[in-house]
């Protein structure tokens, strides 16, 4: 459907699903007969009775048709570009706003503190990972080499050896273009290797990393070949829970100002919302089913049930 294609173009880098018309409807509202509202993108007045989009986290109001007219969309916060917002070209088909770029993880070396944070999260859940799990930041093109879903934000390679993995080693700005340096790497002797899309804001990168680390944990535990809805659902729950855990552990310390910390909180809410309303069977329905089971029975009991029966508790 045209609506699904428009939505996929707008948020494809922030969702694994490419057909989430529920997200557009959750943003869509109608102008009252006595209201006067200007579009934040084109600055034109929106007519009474006209539908427009109003993402609740950013107080940004814009014409519905900007989803399909080529207006740049940030791959992090999913805001459409206003004239007063600076956007950067990540070089692989994605653009990112200045706010998201300021906290983005831009190369493999930068992800180590976040990786240690995610490993601590798993340890506190009683799921300590002692095996080495290398993590690499890669471009969208490199991600598509390793998975059939070219818009994936992350991927776990289960093989012990990966030849010719190309990862981002550094990045710099030339005007509004992000210039990358990449290096080939050969991975050997590891039970799992994680790839995460480079250039995402820190809280999104952490959520994706927690999701993929759960895939790695399941594989290390010998829990393999699960139905996608079960595997992706419980991994989505871990990524979702990490976002809350991270904020509780470091509500502001990782940011240089109160404004930046508030922006990160809004971004976390927006990213959680995208996970919660995802309409795909594996990631959306799977998340909601797994979230319900974890709330009712507890994470440990749910994982033990998956280990034994390869499904969620009834």
mmCIF file with all atom_site columns, N, CA, C and O in Angstrom, residues 132-185:
data_model
loop_
_atom_site.group_PDB
_atom_site.id
_atom_site.type_symbol
_atom_site.label_atom_id
_atom_site.label_alt_id
_atom_site.label_comp_id
_atom_site.label_asym_id
_atom_site.label_entity_id
_atom_site.label_seq_id
_atom_site.pdbx_PDB_ins_code
_atom_site.Cartn_x
_atom_site.Cartn_y
_atom_site.Cartn_z
_atom_site.occupancy
_atom_site.B_iso_or_equiv
_atom_site.pdbx_formal_charge
_atom_site.auth_seq_id
_atom_site.auth_comp_id
_atom_site.auth_asym_id
_atom_site.auth_atom_id
_atom_site.pdbx_PDB_model_num
ATOM 1   N N  . UNK A 1 132 ? 33.924 -13.967 24.972 1.00 0.00 ? 132 UNK A N  1
ATOM 2   C CA . UNK A 1 132 ? 34.197 -12.775 24.184 1.00 0.00 ? 132 UNK A CA 1
ATOM 3   C C  . UNK A 1 132 ? 33.190 -12.679 23.043 1.00 0.00 ? 132 UNK A C  1
ATOM 4   O O  . UNK A 1 132 ? 33.019 -13.614 22.261 1.00 0.00 ? 132 UNK A O  1
ATOM 5   N N  . UNK A 1 133 ? 32.517 -11.539 22.958 1.00 0.00 ? 133 UNK A N  1
ATOM 6   C CA . UNK A 1 133 ? 31.576 -11.275 21.873 1.00 0.00 ? 133 UNK A CA 1
ATOM 7   C C  . UNK A 1 133 ? 31.999 -9.963  21.214 1.00 0.00 ? 133 UNK A C  1
ATOM 8   O O  . UNK A 1 133 ? 31.639 -8.881  21.691 1.00 0.00 ? 133 UNK A O  1
ATOM 9   N N  . UNK A 1 134 ? 32.770 -10.014 20.141 1.00 0.00 ? 134 UNK A N  1
ATOM 10  C CA . UNK A 1 134 ? 33.215 -8.782  19.485 1.00 0.00 ? 134 UNK A CA 1
ATOM 11  C C  . UNK A 1 134 ? 32.029 -8.000  18.920 1.00 0.00 ? 134 UNK A C  1
ATOM 12  O O  . UNK A 1 134 ? 31.047 -8.585  18.452 1.00 0.00 ? 134 UNK A O  1
ATOM 13  N N  . UNK A 1 135 ? 32.130 -6.673  18.977 1.00 0.00 ? 135 UNK A N  1
ATOM 14  C CA . UNK A 1 135 ? 31.088 -5.790  18.452 1.00 0.00 ? 135 UNK A CA 1
ATOM 15  C C  . UNK A 1 135 ? 31.744 -4.820  17.468 1.00 0.00 ? 135 UNK A C  1
ATOM 16  O O  . UNK A 1 135 ? 32.765 -4.209  17.778 1.00 0.00 ? 135 UNK A O  1
ATOM 17  N N  . UNK A 1 136 ? 31.141 -4.686  16.298 1.00 0.00 ? 136 UNK A N  1
ATOM 18  C CA . UNK A 1 136 ? 31.667 -3.804  15.265 1.00 0.00 ? 136 UNK A CA 1
ATOM 19  C C  . UNK A 1 136 ? 30.574 -2.868  14.773 1.00 0.00 ? 136 UNK A C  1
ATOM 20  O O  . UNK A 1 136 ? 29.411 -3.287  14.634 1.00 0.00 ? 136 UNK A O  1
ATOM 21  N N  . UNK A 1 137 ? 30.933 -1.641  14.513 1.00 0.00 ? 137 UNK A N  1
ATOM 22  C CA . UNK A 1 137 ? 30.019 -0.697  13.874 1.00 0.00 ? 137 UNK A CA 1
ATOM 23  C C  . UNK A 1 137 ? 30.251 -0.742  12.371 1.00 0.00 ? 137 UNK A C  1
ATOM 24  O O  . UNK A 1 137 ? 31.392 -0.676  11.905 1.00 0.00 ? 137 UNK A O  1
ATOM 25  N N  . UNK A 1 138 ? 29.161 -0.855  11.622 1.00 0.00 ? 138 UNK A N  1
ATOM 26  C CA . UNK A 1 138 ? 29.266 -1.012  10.175 1.00 0.00 ? 138 UNK A CA 1
ATOM 27  C C  . UNK A 1 138 ? 28.288 -0.082  9.472  1.00 0.00 ? 138 UNK A C  1
ATOM 28  O O  . UNK A 1 138 ? 27.343 0.437   10.075 1.00 0.00 ? 138 UNK A O  1
ATOM 29  N N  . UNK A 1 139 ? 28.516 0.119   8.183  1.00 0.00 ? 139 UNK A N  1
ATOM 30  C CA . UNK A 1 139 ? 27.602 0.912   7.372  1.00 0.00 ? 139 UNK A CA 1
ATOM 31  C C  . UNK A 1 139 ? 26.394 0.077   6.976  1.00 0.00 ? 139 UNK A C  1
ATOM 32  O O  . UNK A 1 139 ? 26.375 -1.154  7.138  1.00 0.00 ? 139 UNK A O  1
ATOM 33  N N  . UNK A 1 140 ? 25.421 0.749   6.428  1.00 0.00 ? 140 UNK A N  1
ATOM 34  C CA . UNK A 1 140 ? 24.219 0.061   5.972  1.00 0.00 ? 140 UNK A CA 1
ATOM 35  C C  . UNK A 1 140 ? 24.547 -0.945  4.860  1.00 0.00 ? 140 UNK A C  1
ATOM 36  O O  . UNK A 1 140 ? 23.983 -2.031  4.806  1.00 0.00 ? 140 UNK A O  1
ATOM 37  N N  . UNK A 1 141 ? 25.489 -0.577  3.970  1.00 0.00 ? 141 UNK A N  1
ATOM 38  C CA . UNK A 1 141 ? 25.858 -1.490  2.893  1.00 0.00 ? 141 UNK A CA 1
ATOM 39  C C  . UNK A 1 141 ? 26.523 -2.746  3.438  1.00 0.00 ? 141 UNK A C  1
ATOM 40  O O  . UNK A 1 141 ? 26.249 -3.857  2.982  1.00 0.00 ? 141 UNK A O  1
ATOM 41  N N  . UNK A 1 142 ? 27.398 -2.574  4.433  1.00 0.00 ? 142 UNK A N  1
ATOM 42  C CA . UNK A 1 142 ? 28.051 -3.746  5.022  1.00 0.00 ? 142 UNK A CA 1
ATOM 43  C C  . UNK A 1 142 ? 27.040 -4.609  5.756  1.00 0.00 ? 142 UNK A C  1
ATOM 44  O O  . UNK A 1 142 ? 27.106 -5.844  5.709  1.00 0.00 ? 142 UNK A O  1
ATOM 45  N N  . UNK A 1 143 ? 26.077 -3.975  6.441  1.00 0.00 ? 143 UNK A N  1
ATOM 46  C CA . UNK A 1 143 ? 25.043 -4.736  7.131  1.00 0.00 ? 143 UNK A CA 1
ATOM 47  C C  . UNK A 1 143 ? 24.263 -5.594  6.147  1.00 0.00 ? 143 UNK A C  1
ATOM 48  O O  . UNK A 1 143 ? 23.955 -6.772  6.415  1.00 0.00 ? 143 UNK A O  1
ATOM 49  N N  . UNK A 1 144 ? 23.949 -5.040  4.984  1.00 0.00 ? 144 UNK A N  1
ATOM 50  C CA . UNK A 1 144 ? 23.157 -5.779  4.005  1.00 0.00 ? 144 UNK A CA 1
ATOM 51  C C  . UNK A 1 144 ? 23.923 -6.966  3.426  1.00 0.00 ? 144 UNK A C  1
ATOM 52  O O  . UNK A 1 144 ? 23.324 -7.900  2.906  1.00 0.00 ? 144 UNK A O  1
ATOM 53  N N  . UNK A 1 145 ? 25.264 -6.951  3.520  1.00 0.00 ? 145 UNK A N  1
ATOM 54  C CA . UNK A 1 145 ? 26.058 -8.095  3.076  1.00 0.00 ? 145 UNK A CA 1
ATOM 55  C C  . UNK A 1 145 ? 25.865 -9.298  3.989  1.00 0.00 ? 145 UNK A C  1
ATOM 56  O O  . UNK A 1 145 ? 26.063 -10.446 3.573  1.00 0.00 ? 145 UNK A O  1
ATOM 57  N N  . UNK A 1 146 ? 25.514 -9.040  5.245  1.00 0.00 ? 146 UNK A N  1
ATOM 58  C CA . UNK A 1 146 ? 25.453 -10.109 6.231  1.00 0.00 ? 146 UNK A CA 1
ATOM 59  C C  . UNK A 1 146 ? 24.025 -10.495 6.614  1.00 0.00 ? 146 UNK A C  1
ATOM 60  O O  . UNK A 1 146 ? 23.830 -11.451 7.364  1.00 0.00 ? 146 UNK A O  1
ATOM 61  N N  . UNK A 1 147 ? 23.064 -9.758  6.150  1.00 0.00 ? 147 UNK A N  1
ATOM 62  C CA . UNK A 1 147 ? 21.672 -10.078 6.452  1.00 0.00 ? 147 UNK A CA 1
ATOM 63  C C  . UNK A 1 147 ? 20.805 -9.709  5.275  1.00 0.00 ? 147 UNK A C  1
ATOM 64  O O  . UNK A 1 147 ? 21.099 -8.763  4.549  1.00 0.00 ? 147 UNK A O  1
ATOM 65  N N  . UNK A 1 148 ? 19.737 -10.444 5.085  1.00 0.00 ? 148 UNK A N  1
ATOM 66  C CA . UNK A 1 148 ? 18.824 -10.156 3.971  1.00 0.00 ? 148 UNK A CA 1
ATOM 67  C C  . UNK A 1 148 ? 18.047 -8.877  4.204  1.00 0.00 ? 148 UNK A C  1
ATOM 68  O O  . UNK A 1 148 ? 17.476 -8.309  3.280  1.00 0.00 ? 148 UNK A O  1
ATOM 69  N N  . UNK A 1 149 ? 18.004 -8.403  5.463  1.00 0.00 ? 149 UNK A N  1
ATOM 70  C CA . UNK A 1 149 ? 17.291 -7.173  5.789  1.00 0.00 ? 149 UNK A CA 1
ATOM 71  C C  . UNK A 1 149 ? 18.281 -6.014  5.796  1.00 0.00 ? 149 UNK A C  1
ATOM 72  O O  . UNK A 1 149 ? 18.949 -5.747  6.784  1.00 0.00 ? 149 UNK A O  1
ATOM 73  N N  . UNK A 1 150 ? 18.374 -5.321  4.683  1.00 0.00 ? 150 UNK A N  1
ATOM 74  C CA . UNK A 1 150 ? 19.347 -4.249  4.564  1.00 0.00 ? 150 UNK A CA 1
ATOM 75  C C  . UNK A 1 150 ? 19.101 -3.087  5.497  1.00 0.00 ? 150 UNK A C  1
ATOM 76  O O  . UNK A 1 150 ? 19.999 -2.281  5.740  1.00 0.00 ? 150 UNK A O  1
ATOM 77  N N  . UNK A 1 151 ? 17.878 -2.963  6.047  1.00 0.00 ? 151 UNK A N  1
ATOM 78  C CA . UNK A 1 151 ? 17.573 -1.858  6.951  1.00 0.00 ? 151 UNK A CA 1
ATOM 79  C C  . UNK A 1 151 ? 17.745 -2.249  8.418  1.00 0.00 ? 151 UNK A C  1
ATOM 80  O O  . UNK A 1 151 ? 17.385 -1.496  9.301  1.00 0.00 ? 151 UNK A O  1
ATOM 81  N N  . UNK A 1 152 ? 18.292 -3.448  8.690  1.00 0.00 ? 152 UNK A N  1
ATOM 82  C CA . UNK A 1 152 ? 18.489 -3.870  10.067 1.00 0.00 ? 152 UNK A CA 1
ATOM 83  C C  . UNK A 1 152 ? 19.414 -2.913  10.801 1.00 0.00 ? 152 UNK A C  1
ATOM 84  O O  . UNK A 1 152 ? 20.383 -2.407  10.234 1.00 0.00 ? 152 UNK A O  1
ATOM 85  N N  . UNK A 1 153 ? 19.122 -2.704  12.072 1.00 0.00 ? 153 UNK A N  1
ATOM 86  C CA . UNK A 1 153 ? 19.970 -1.863  12.903 1.00 0.00 ? 153 UNK A CA 1
ATOM 87  C C  . UNK A 1 153 ? 21.101 -2.659  13.533 1.00 0.00 ? 153 UNK A C  1
ATOM 88  O O  . UNK A 1 153 ? 22.104 -2.090  13.955 1.00 0.00 ? 153 UNK A O  1
ATOM 89  N N  . UNK A 1 154 ? 20.933 -3.982  13.607 1.00 0.00 ? 154 UNK A N  1
ATOM 90  C CA . UNK A 1 154 ? 21.959 -4.827  14.191 1.00 0.00 ? 154 UNK A CA 1
ATOM 91  C C  . UNK A 1 154 ? 21.828 -6.243  13.690 1.00 0.00 ? 154 UNK A C  1
ATOM 92  O O  . UNK A 1 154 ? 20.815 -6.631  13.112 1.00 0.00 ? 154 UNK A O  1
ATOM 93  N N  . UNK A 1 155 ? 22.880 -7.031  13.911 1.00 0.00 ? 155 UNK A N  1
ATOM 94  C CA . UNK A 1 155 ? 22.877 -8.418  13.428 1.00 0.00 ? 155 UNK A CA 1
ATOM 95  C C  . UNK A 1 155 ? 23.895 -9.203  14.238 1.00 0.00 ? 155 UNK A C  1
ATOM 96  O O  . UNK A 1 155 ? 24.960 -8.690  14.595 1.00 0.00 ? 155 UNK A O  1
ATOM 97  N N  . UNK A 1 156 ? 23.572 -10.454 14.536 1.00 0.00 ? 156 UNK A N  1
ATOM 98  C CA . UNK A 1 156 ? 24.513 -11.357 15.204 1.00 0.00 ? 156 UNK A CA 1
ATOM 99  C C  . UNK A 1 156 ? 24.942 -12.417 14.213 1.00 0.00 ? 156 UNK A C  1
ATOM 100 O O  . UNK A 1 156 ? 24.103 -13.100 13.626 1.00 0.00 ? 156 UNK A O  1
ATOM 101 N N  . UNK A 1 157 ? 26.257 -12.552 14.015 1.00 0.00 ? 157 UNK A N  1
ATOM 102 C CA . UNK A 1 157 ? 26.801 -13.589 13.157 1.00 0.00 ? 157 UNK A CA 1
ATOM 103 C C  . UNK A 1 157 ? 27.178 -14.763 14.054 1.00 0.00 ? 157 UNK A C  1
ATOM 104 O O  . UNK A 1 157 ? 28.037 -14.639 14.924 1.00 0.00 ? 157 UNK A O  1
ATOM 105 N N  . UNK A 1 158 ? 26.546 -15.935 13.870 1.00 0.00 ? 158 UNK A N  1
ATOM 106 C CA . UNK A 1 158 ? 26.784 -17.047 14.785 1.00 0.00 ? 158 UNK A CA 1
ATOM 107 C C  . UNK A 1 158 ? 28.049 -17.833 14.495 1.00 0.00 ? 158 UNK A C  1
ATOM 108 O O  . UNK A 1 158 ? 28.463 -18.656 15.300 1.00 0.00 ? 158 UNK A O  1
ATOM 109 N N  . UNK A 1 159 ? 28.694 -17.627 13.341 1.00 0.00 ? 159 UNK A N  1
ATOM 110 C CA . UNK A 1 159 ? 29.846 -18.435 12.982 1.00 0.00 ? 159 UNK A CA 1
ATOM 111 C C  . UNK A 1 159 ? 31.080 -18.031 13.778 1.00 0.00 ? 159 UNK A C  1
ATOM 112 O O  . UNK A 1 159 ? 31.234 -16.887 14.185 1.00 0.00 ? 159 UNK A O  1
ATOM 113 N N  . UNK A 1 160 ? 31.990 -18.986 13.960 1.00 0.00 ? 160 UNK A N  1
ATOM 114 C CA . UNK A 1 160 ? 33.215 -18.715 14.704 1.00 0.00 ? 160 UNK A CA 1
ATOM 115 C C  . UNK A 1 160 ? 34.193 -17.872 13.899 1.00 0.00 ? 160 UNK A C  1
ATOM 116 O O  . UNK A 1 160 ? 35.054 -17.204 14.458 1.00 0.00 ? 160 UNK A O  1
ATOM 117 N N  . UNK A 1 161 ? 34.077 -17.899 12.565 1.00 0.00 ? 161 UNK A N  1
ATOM 118 C CA . UNK A 1 161 ? 35.012 -17.169 11.715 1.00 0.00 ? 161 UNK A CA 1
ATOM 119 C C  . UNK A 1 161 ? 34.247 -16.330 10.704 1.00 0.00 ? 161 UNK A C  1
ATOM 120 O O  . UNK A 1 161 ? 33.314 -16.808 10.061 1.00 0.00 ? 161 UNK A O  1
ATOM 121 N N  . UNK A 1 162 ? 34.613 -15.060 10.596 1.00 0.00 ? 162 UNK A N  1
ATOM 122 C CA . UNK A 1 162 ? 34.057 -14.171 9.575  1.00 0.00 ? 162 UNK A CA 1
ATOM 123 C C  . UNK A 1 162 ? 35.219 -13.570 8.802  1.00 0.00 ? 162 UNK A C  1
ATOM 124 O O  . UNK A 1 162 ? 36.086 -12.918 9.375  1.00 0.00 ? 162 UNK A O  1
ATOM 125 N N  . UNK A 1 163 ? 35.245 -13.801 7.511  1.00 0.00 ? 163 UNK A N  1
ATOM 126 C CA . UNK A 1 163 ? 36.299 -13.246 6.679  1.00 0.00 ? 163 UNK A CA 1
ATOM 127 C C  . UNK A 1 163 ? 35.812 -11.943 6.046  1.00 0.00 ? 163 UNK A C  1
ATOM 128 O O  . UNK A 1 163 ? 34.694 -11.859 5.560  1.00 0.00 ? 163 UNK A O  1
ATOM 129 N N  . UNK A 1 164 ? 36.693 -10.936 6.049  1.00 0.00 ? 164 UNK A N  1
ATOM 130 C CA . UNK A 1 164 ? 36.393 -9.711  5.312  1.00 0.00 ? 164 UNK A CA 1
ATOM 131 C C  . UNK A 1 164 ? 35.297 -8.851  5.890  1.00 0.00 ? 164 UNK A C  1
ATOM 132 O O  . UNK A 1 164 ? 34.598 -8.161  5.158  1.00 0.00 ? 164 UNK A O  1
ATOM 133 N N  . UNK A 1 165 ? 35.106 -8.867  7.205  1.00 0.00 ? 165 UNK A N  1
ATOM 134 C CA . UNK A 1 165 ? 34.163 -7.939  7.833  1.00 0.00 ? 165 UNK A CA 1
ATOM 135 C C  . UNK A 1 165 ? 34.757 -6.531  7.770  1.00 0.00 ? 165 UNK A C  1
ATOM 136 O O  . UNK A 1 165 ? 35.877 -6.306  8.235  1.00 0.00 ? 165 UNK A O  1
ATOM 137 N N  . UNK A 1 166 ? 34.022 -5.603  7.191  1.00 0.00 ? 166 UNK A N  1
ATOM 138 C CA . UNK A 1 166 ? 34.506 -4.231  7.067  1.00 0.00 ? 166 UNK A CA 1
ATOM 139 C C  . UNK A 1 166 ? 33.783 -3.357  8.070  1.00 0.00 ? 166 UNK A C  1
ATOM 140 O O  . UNK A 1 166 ? 32.563 -3.237  8.025  1.00 0.00 ? 166 UNK A O  1
ATOM 141 N N  . UNK A 1 167 ? 34.540 -2.750  8.986  1.00 0.00 ? 167 UNK A N  1
ATOM 142 C CA . UNK A 1 167 ? 33.906 -1.940  10.026 1.00 0.00 ? 167 UNK A CA 1
ATOM 143 C C  . UNK A 1 167 ? 34.448 -0.518  9.990  1.00 0.00 ? 167 UNK A C  1
ATOM 144 O O  . UNK A 1 167 ? 35.504 -0.240  9.399  1.00 0.00 ? 167 UNK A O  1
ATOM 145 N N  . UNK A 1 168 ? 33.695 0.391   10.630 1.00 0.00 ? 168 UNK A N  1
ATOM 146 C CA . UNK A 1 168 ? 34.046 1.806   10.644 1.00 0.00 ? 168 UNK A CA 1
ATOM 147 C C  . UNK A 1 168 ? 35.070 2.059   11.751 1.00 0.00 ? 168 UNK A C  1
ATOM 148 O O  . UNK A 1 168 ? 34.800 1.781   12.927 1.00 0.00 ? 168 UNK A O  1
ATOM 149 N N  . UNK A 1 169 ? 36.237 2.583   11.384 1.00 0.00 ? 169 UNK A N  1
ATOM 150 C CA . UNK A 1 169 ? 37.290 2.828   12.363 1.00 0.00 ? 169 UNK A CA 1
ATOM 151 C C  . UNK A 1 169 ? 37.375 4.290   12.791 1.00 0.00 ? 169 UNK A C  1
ATOM 152 O O  . UNK A 1 169 ? 37.880 4.595   13.872 1.00 0.00 ? 169 UNK A O  1
ATOM 153 N N  . UNK A 1 170 ? 36.899 5.211   11.950 1.00 0.00 ? 170 UNK A N  1
ATOM 154 C CA . UNK A 1 170 ? 36.874 6.624   12.336 1.00 0.00 ? 170 UNK A CA 1
ATOM 155 C C  . UNK A 1 170 ? 35.948 7.370   11.393 1.00 0.00 ? 170 UNK A C  1
ATOM 156 O O  . UNK A 1 170 ? 35.602 6.874   10.307 1.00 0.00 ? 170 UNK A O  1
ATOM 157 N N  . UNK A 1 171 ? 35.533 8.562   11.807 1.00 0.00 ? 171 UNK A N  1
ATOM 158 C CA . UNK A 1 171 ? 34.662 9.381   10.964 1.00 0.00 ? 171 UNK A CA 1
ATOM 159 C C  . UNK A 1 171 ? 34.980 10.850  11.206 1.00 0.00 ? 171 UNK A C  1
ATOM 160 O O  . UNK A 1 171 ? 35.468 11.225  12.278 1.00 0.00 ? 171 UNK A O  1
ATOM 161 N N  . UNK A 1 172 ? 34.703 11.667  10.224 1.00 0.00 ? 172 UNK A N  1
ATOM 162 C CA . UNK A 1 172 ? 34.915 13.104  10.352 1.00 0.00 ? 172 UNK A CA 1
ATOM 163 C C  . UNK A 1 172 ? 33.891 13.820  9.483  1.00 0.00 ? 172 UNK A C  1
ATOM 164 O O  . UNK A 1 172 ? 33.261 13.205  8.607  1.00 0.00 ? 172 UNK A O  1
ATOM 165 N N  . UNK A 1 173 ? 33.720 15.104  9.736  1.00 0.00 ? 173 UNK A N  1
ATOM 166 C CA . UNK A 1 173 ? 32.768 15.905  8.971  1.00 0.00 ? 173 UNK A CA 1
ATOM 167 C C  . UNK A 1 173 ? 33.484 16.739  7.921  1.00 0.00 ? 173 UNK A C  1
ATOM 168 O O  . UNK A 1 173 ? 34.510 17.366  8.197  1.00 0.00 ? 173 UNK A O  1
ATOM 169 N N  . UNK A 1 174 ? 32.948 16.731  6.724  1.00 0.00 ? 174 UNK A N  1
ATOM 170 C CA . UNK A 1 174 ? 33.392 17.632  5.668  1.00 0.00 ? 174 UNK A CA 1
ATOM 171 C C  . UNK A 1 174 ? 32.149 18.380  5.207  1.00 0.00 ? 174 UNK A C  1
ATOM 172 O O  . UNK A 1 174 ? 31.370 17.882  4.402  1.00 0.00 ? 174 UNK A O  1
ATOM 173 N N  . UNK A 1 175 ? 31.951 19.559  5.789  1.00 0.00 ? 175 UNK A N  1
ATOM 174 C CA . UNK A 1 175 ? 30.687 20.255  5.577  1.00 0.00 ? 175 UNK A CA 1
ATOM 175 C C  . UNK A 1 175 ? 29.593 19.493  6.292  1.00 0.00 ? 175 UNK A C  1
ATOM 176 O O  . UNK A 1 175 ? 29.668 19.261  7.502  1.00 0.00 ? 175 UNK A O  1
ATOM 177 N N  . UNK A 1 176 ? 28.588 19.057  5.558  1.00 0.00 ? 176 UNK A N  1
ATOM 178 C CA . UNK A 1 176 ? 27.500 18.260  6.138  1.00 0.00 ? 176 UNK A CA 1
ATOM 179 C C  . UNK A 1 176 ? 27.600 16.797  5.740  1.00 0.00 ? 176 UNK A C  1
ATOM 180 O O  . UNK A 1 176 ? 26.665 16.023  5.984  1.00 0.00 ? 176 UNK A O  1
ATOM 181 N N  . UNK A 1 177 ? 28.717 16.406  5.165  1.00 0.00 ? 177 UNK A N  1
ATOM 182 C CA . UNK A 1 177 ? 28.943 15.026  4.759  1.00 0.00 ? 177 UNK A CA 1
ATOM 183 C C  . UNK A 1 177 ? 29.855 14.329  5.763  1.00 0.00 ? 177 UNK A C  1
ATOM 184 O O  . UNK A 1 177 ? 30.920 14.839  6.113  1.00 0.00 ? 177 UNK A O  1
ATOM 185 N N  . UNK A 1 178 ? 29.426 13.163  6.241  1.00 0.00 ? 178 UNK A N  1
ATOM 186 C CA . UNK A 1 178 ? 30.250 12.368  7.144  1.00 0.00 ? 178 UNK A CA 1
ATOM 187 C C  . UNK A 1 178 ? 31.199 11.514  6.296  1.00 0.00 ? 178 UNK A C  1
ATOM 188 O O  . UNK A 1 178 ? 30.761 10.761  5.430  1.00 0.00 ? 178 UNK A O  1
ATOM 189 N N  . UNK A 1 179 ? 32.495 11.663  6.541  1.00 0.00 ? 179 UNK A N  1
ATOM 190 C CA . UNK A 1 179 ? 33.522 10.916  5.819  1.00 0.00 ? 179 UNK A CA 1
ATOM 191 C C  . UNK A 1 179 ? 34.018 9.782   6.717  1.00 0.00 ? 179 UNK A C  1
ATOM 192 O O  . UNK A 1 179 ? 34.398 10.018  7.875  1.00 0.00 ? 179 UNK A O  1
ATOM 193 N N  . UNK A 1 180 ? 34.029 8.570   6.187  1.00 0.00 ? 180 UNK A N  1
ATOM 194 C CA . UNK A 1 180 ? 34.380 7.398   6.980  1.00 0.00 ? 180 UNK A CA 1
ATOM 195 C C  . UNK A 1 180 ? 35.727 6.824   6.578  1.00 0.00 ? 180 UNK A C  1
ATOM 196 O O  . UNK A 1 180 ? 36.148 6.925   5.424  1.00 0.00 ? 180 UNK A O  1
ATOM 197 N N  . UNK A 1 181 ? 36.359 6.206   7.555  1.00 0.00 ? 181 UNK A N  1
ATOM 198 C CA . UNK A 1 181 ? 37.482 5.310   7.296  1.00 0.00 ? 181 UNK A CA 1
ATOM 199 C C  . UNK A 1 181 ? 37.052 3.924   7.751  1.00 0.00 ? 181 UNK A C  1
ATOM 200 O O  . UNK A 1 181 ? 36.526 3.762   8.851  1.00 0.00 ? 181 UNK A O  1
ATOM 201 N N  . UNK A 1 182 ? 37.271 2.941   6.881  1.00 0.00 ? 182 UNK A N  1
ATOM 202 C CA . UNK A 1 182 ? 36.863 1.580   7.176  1.00 0.00 ? 182 UNK A CA 1
ATOM 203 C C  . UNK A 1 182 ? 38.045 0.635   7.058  1.00 0.00 ? 182 UNK A C  1
ATOM 204 O O  . UNK A 1 182 ? 39.018 0.915   6.356  1.00 0.00 ? 182 UNK A O  1
ATOM 205 N N  . UNK A 1 183 ? 37.943 -0.485  7.736  1.00 0.00 ? 183 UNK A N  1
ATOM 206 C CA . UNK A 1 183 ? 39.031 -1.455  7.747  1.00 0.00 ? 183 UNK A CA 1
ATOM 207 C C  . UNK A 1 183 ? 38.454 -2.857  7.734  1.00 0.00 ? 183 UNK A C  1
ATOM 208 O O  . UNK A 1 183 ? 37.470 -3.145  8.414  1.00 0.00 ? 183 UNK A O  1
ATOM 209 N N  . UNK A 1 184 ? 39.080 -3.729  6.951  1.00 0.00 ? 184 UNK A N  1
ATOM 210 C CA . UNK A 1 184 ? 38.688 -5.139  6.948  1.00 0.00 ? 184 UNK A CA 1
ATOM 211 C C  . UNK A 1 184 ? 39.204 -5.824  8.202  1.00 0.00 ? 184 UNK A C  1
ATOM 212 O O  . UNK A 1 184 ? 40.287 -5.511  8.714  1.00 0.00 ? 184 UNK A O  1
ATOM 213 N N  . UNK A 1 185 ? 38.425 -6.780  8.681  1.00 0.00 ? 185 UNK A N  1
ATOM 214 C CA . UNK A 1 185 ? 38.790 -7.481  9.899  1.00 0.00 ? 185 UNK A CA 1
ATOM 215 C C  . UNK A 1 185 ? 38.371 -8.938  9.759  1.00 0.00 ? 185 UNK A C  1
ATOM 216 O O  . UNK A 1 185 ? 37.293 -9.242  9.245  1.00 0.00 ? 185 UNK A O  1
#
